[in-house]
Tab-separated table of C-alpha atoms in Angstrom:
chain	number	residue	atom	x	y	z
B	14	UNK	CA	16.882	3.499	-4.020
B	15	UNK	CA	14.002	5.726	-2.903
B	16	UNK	CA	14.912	9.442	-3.461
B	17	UNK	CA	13.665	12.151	-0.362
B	18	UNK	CA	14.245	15.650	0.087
B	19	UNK	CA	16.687	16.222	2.970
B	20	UNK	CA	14.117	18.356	4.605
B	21	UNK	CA	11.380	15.587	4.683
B	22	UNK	CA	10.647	14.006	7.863
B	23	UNK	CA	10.362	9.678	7.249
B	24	UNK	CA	8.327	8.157	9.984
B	25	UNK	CA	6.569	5.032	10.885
B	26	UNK	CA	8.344	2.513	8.563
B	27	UNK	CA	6.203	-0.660	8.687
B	28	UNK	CA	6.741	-3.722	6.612
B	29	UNK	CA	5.550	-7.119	5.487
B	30	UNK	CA	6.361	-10.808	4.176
B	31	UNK	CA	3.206	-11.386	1.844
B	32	UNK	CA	1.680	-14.759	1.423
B	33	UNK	CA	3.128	-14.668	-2.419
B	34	UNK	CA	5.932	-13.772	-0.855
B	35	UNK	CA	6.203	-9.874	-1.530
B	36	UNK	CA	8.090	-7.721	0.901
B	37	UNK	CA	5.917	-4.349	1.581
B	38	UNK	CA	7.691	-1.806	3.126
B	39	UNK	CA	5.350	1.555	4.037
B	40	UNK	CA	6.059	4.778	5.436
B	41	UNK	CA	5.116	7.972	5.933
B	42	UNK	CA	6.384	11.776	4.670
B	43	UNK	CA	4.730	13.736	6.374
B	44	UNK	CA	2.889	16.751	4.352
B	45	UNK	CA	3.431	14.296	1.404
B	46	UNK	CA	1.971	11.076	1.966
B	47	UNK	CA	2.459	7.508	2.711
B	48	UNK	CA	4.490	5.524	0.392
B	49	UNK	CA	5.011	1.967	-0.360
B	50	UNK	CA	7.919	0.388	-2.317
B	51	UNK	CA	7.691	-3.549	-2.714
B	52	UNK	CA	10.127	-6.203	-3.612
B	53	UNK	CA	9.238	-9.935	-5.372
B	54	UNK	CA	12.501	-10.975	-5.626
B	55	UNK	CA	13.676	-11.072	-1.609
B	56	UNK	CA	14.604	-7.313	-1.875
B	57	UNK	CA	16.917	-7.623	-4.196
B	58	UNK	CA	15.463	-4.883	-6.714
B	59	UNK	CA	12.680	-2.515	-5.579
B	60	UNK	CA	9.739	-0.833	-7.199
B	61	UNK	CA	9.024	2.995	-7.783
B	62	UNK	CA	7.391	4.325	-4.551
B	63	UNK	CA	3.238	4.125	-4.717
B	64	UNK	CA	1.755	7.197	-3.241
B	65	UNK	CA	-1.219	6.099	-0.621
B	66	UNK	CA	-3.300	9.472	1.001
B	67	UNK	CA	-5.089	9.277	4.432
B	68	UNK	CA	-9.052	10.798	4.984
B	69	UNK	CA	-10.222	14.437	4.247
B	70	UNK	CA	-8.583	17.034	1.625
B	71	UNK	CA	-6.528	18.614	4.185
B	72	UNK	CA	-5.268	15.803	6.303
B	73	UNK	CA	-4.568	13.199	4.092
B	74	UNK	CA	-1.048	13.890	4.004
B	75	UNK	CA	-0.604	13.985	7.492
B	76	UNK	CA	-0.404	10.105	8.639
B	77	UNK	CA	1.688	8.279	11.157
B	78	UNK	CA	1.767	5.204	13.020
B	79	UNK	CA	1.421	2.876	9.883
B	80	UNK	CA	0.787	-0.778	10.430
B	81	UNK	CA	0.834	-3.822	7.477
B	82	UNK	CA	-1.121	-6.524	7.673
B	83	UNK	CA	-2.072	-9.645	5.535
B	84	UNK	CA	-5.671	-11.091	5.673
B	85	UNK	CA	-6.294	-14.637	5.137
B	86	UNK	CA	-8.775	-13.871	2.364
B	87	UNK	CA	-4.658	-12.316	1.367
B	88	UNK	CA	-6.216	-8.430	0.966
B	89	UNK	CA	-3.584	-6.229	2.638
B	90	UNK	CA	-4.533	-3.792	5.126
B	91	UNK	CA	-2.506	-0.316	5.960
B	92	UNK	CA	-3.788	1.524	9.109
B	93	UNK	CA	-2.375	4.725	9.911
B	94	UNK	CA	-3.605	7.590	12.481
B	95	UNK	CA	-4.689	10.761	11.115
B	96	UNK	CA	-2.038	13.265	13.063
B	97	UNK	CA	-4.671	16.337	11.959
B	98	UNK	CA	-7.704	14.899	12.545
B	99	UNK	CA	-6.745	12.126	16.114
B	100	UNK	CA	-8.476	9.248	14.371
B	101	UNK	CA	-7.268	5.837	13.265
B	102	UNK	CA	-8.438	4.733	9.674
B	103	UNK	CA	-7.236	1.060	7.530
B	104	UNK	CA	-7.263	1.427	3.510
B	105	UNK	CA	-7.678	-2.095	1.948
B	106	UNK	CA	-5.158	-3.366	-0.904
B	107	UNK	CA	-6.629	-6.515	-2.821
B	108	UNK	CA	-3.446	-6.791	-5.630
B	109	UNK	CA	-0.883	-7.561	-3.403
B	110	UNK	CA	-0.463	-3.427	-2.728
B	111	UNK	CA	-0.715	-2.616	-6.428
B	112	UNK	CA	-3.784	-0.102	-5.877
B	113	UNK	CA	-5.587	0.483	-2.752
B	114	UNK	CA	-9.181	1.898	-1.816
B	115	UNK	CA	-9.407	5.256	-2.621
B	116	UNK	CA	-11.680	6.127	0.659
B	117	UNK	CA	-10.368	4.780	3.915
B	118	UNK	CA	-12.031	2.973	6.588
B	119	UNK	CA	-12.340	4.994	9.911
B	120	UNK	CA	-11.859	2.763	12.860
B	121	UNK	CA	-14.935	3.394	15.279
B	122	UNK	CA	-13.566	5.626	18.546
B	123	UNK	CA	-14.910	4.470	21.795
B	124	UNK	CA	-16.760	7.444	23.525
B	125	UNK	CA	-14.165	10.650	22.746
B	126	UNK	CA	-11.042	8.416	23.552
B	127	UNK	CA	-8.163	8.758	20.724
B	128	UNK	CA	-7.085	4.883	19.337
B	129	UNK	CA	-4.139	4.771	18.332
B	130	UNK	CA	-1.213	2.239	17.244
B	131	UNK	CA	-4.213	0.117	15.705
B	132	UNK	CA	-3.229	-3.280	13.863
B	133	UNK	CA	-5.905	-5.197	12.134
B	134	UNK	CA	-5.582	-9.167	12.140
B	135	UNK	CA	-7.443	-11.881	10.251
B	136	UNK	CA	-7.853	-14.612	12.746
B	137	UNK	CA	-10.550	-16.734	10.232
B	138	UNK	CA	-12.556	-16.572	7.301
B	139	UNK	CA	-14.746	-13.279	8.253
B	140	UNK	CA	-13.280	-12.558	11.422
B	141	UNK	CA	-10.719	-9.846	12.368
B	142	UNK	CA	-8.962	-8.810	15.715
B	143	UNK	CA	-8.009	-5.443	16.134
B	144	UNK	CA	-5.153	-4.618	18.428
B	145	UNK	CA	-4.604	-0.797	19.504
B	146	UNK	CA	-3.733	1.611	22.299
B	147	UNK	CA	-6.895	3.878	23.522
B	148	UNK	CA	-6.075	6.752	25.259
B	149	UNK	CA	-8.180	9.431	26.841
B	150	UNK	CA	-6.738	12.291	29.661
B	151	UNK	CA	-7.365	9.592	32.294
B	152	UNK	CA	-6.100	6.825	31.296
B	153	UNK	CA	-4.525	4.728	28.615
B	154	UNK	CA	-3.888	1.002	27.630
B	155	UNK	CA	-3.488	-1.878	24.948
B	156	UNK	CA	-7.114	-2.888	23.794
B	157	UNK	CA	-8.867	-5.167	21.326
B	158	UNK	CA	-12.204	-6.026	18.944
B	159	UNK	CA	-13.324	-8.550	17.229
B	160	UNK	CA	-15.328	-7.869	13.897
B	161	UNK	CA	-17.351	-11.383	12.511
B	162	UNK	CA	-18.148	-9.343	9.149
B	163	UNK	CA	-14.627	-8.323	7.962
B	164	UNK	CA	-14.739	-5.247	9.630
B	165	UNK	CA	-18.372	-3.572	9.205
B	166	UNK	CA	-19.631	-3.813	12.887
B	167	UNK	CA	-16.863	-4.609	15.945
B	168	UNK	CA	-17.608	-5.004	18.994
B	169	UNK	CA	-16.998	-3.765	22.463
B	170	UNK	CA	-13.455	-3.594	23.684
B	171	UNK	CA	-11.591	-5.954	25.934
B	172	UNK	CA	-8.809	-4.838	27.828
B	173	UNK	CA	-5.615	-5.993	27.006
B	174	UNK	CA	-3.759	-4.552	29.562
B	175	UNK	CA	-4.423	-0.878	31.444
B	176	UNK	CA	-2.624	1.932	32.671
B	177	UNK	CA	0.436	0.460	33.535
B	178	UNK	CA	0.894	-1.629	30.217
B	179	UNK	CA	4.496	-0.811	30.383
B	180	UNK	CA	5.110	-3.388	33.122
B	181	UNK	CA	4.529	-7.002	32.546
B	182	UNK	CA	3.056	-7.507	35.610
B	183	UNK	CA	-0.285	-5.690	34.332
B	184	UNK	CA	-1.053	-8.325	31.128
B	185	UNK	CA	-3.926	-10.133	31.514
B	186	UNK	CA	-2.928	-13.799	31.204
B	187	UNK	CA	-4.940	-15.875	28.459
């Protein structure tokens, strides 16, 4: 068992089935960090918690809306949002979530909306899709990129779905 303070605040659990077969589970204490425990045996037994910091000296304990994904290439991507600073960042893991990048990767912001809720997809050998929510004070919806270089340039965004995302009727069909 993981052992918290009772005054700690656990949010944004997240987890993940790797390829090897390694169950991820992340989450985040907030003014502490993000933590990840893992399991190879079908969570039968768990490891010690690894301690995983967001951007900038002061934020970096401040992260929420955690996300776990598995690449193809089988690197293991975290993204969070950065409650202190309103920007959404990815920190890469290429040991099955042994160690991770030290520096994280700051998803690019469209204009001064806030993007939030991101989750970043391998959908081929150097291709990614990310999936968020963009937000600004007039509007707000489910969006997406595509990156052909693993992530160093992305592209515009396509709308997902807009304002009224909540009701099915507003999906764009395929």
């Amino acid at each position: 068992t993981v052992g918290l303070l009772q005054t700690q605040d656990v949010l944004y659990l997240t987890a993940l089935k790797s390829l090897t077969y390694r169950i991820l589970i992340a989450w985040s204490v907030l003014d502490e960090s993000m933590k990840l425990i893992y399991s190879d045996d079908y969570g039968e037994n768990w490891s010690q918690p690894i301690d995983i910091l967001g951007p900038g000296l002061l934020s970096a304990k401040r992260s929420a809306m955690l996300n776990l994904t598995e690449w193809e290439s089988g690197t293991i991507c975290l993204s969070f949002f950065g409650l202190s600073i309103s920007r959404s960042y990815y920190k890469l893991s290429y040991d099955n979530g042994l160690s991770w990048e030290s520096d994280p990767f700051e998803f690019p912001r469209i204009n001064n909306e806030n993007i939030r809720e991101l989750s970043i997809i391998s959908i081929g050998e150097d291709s990614l899709l990310a999936i968020f929510e963009r937000s600004s004070s007039e509007s707000r919806g489910i969006y997406s990129r595509m990156s052909t270089d693993n992530g160093s340039i992305w592209s515009d965004s396509l709308i997902i779905s807009d304002n009224g995302y909540f009701e099915k009727s507003d999906f764009k069909s395929a």
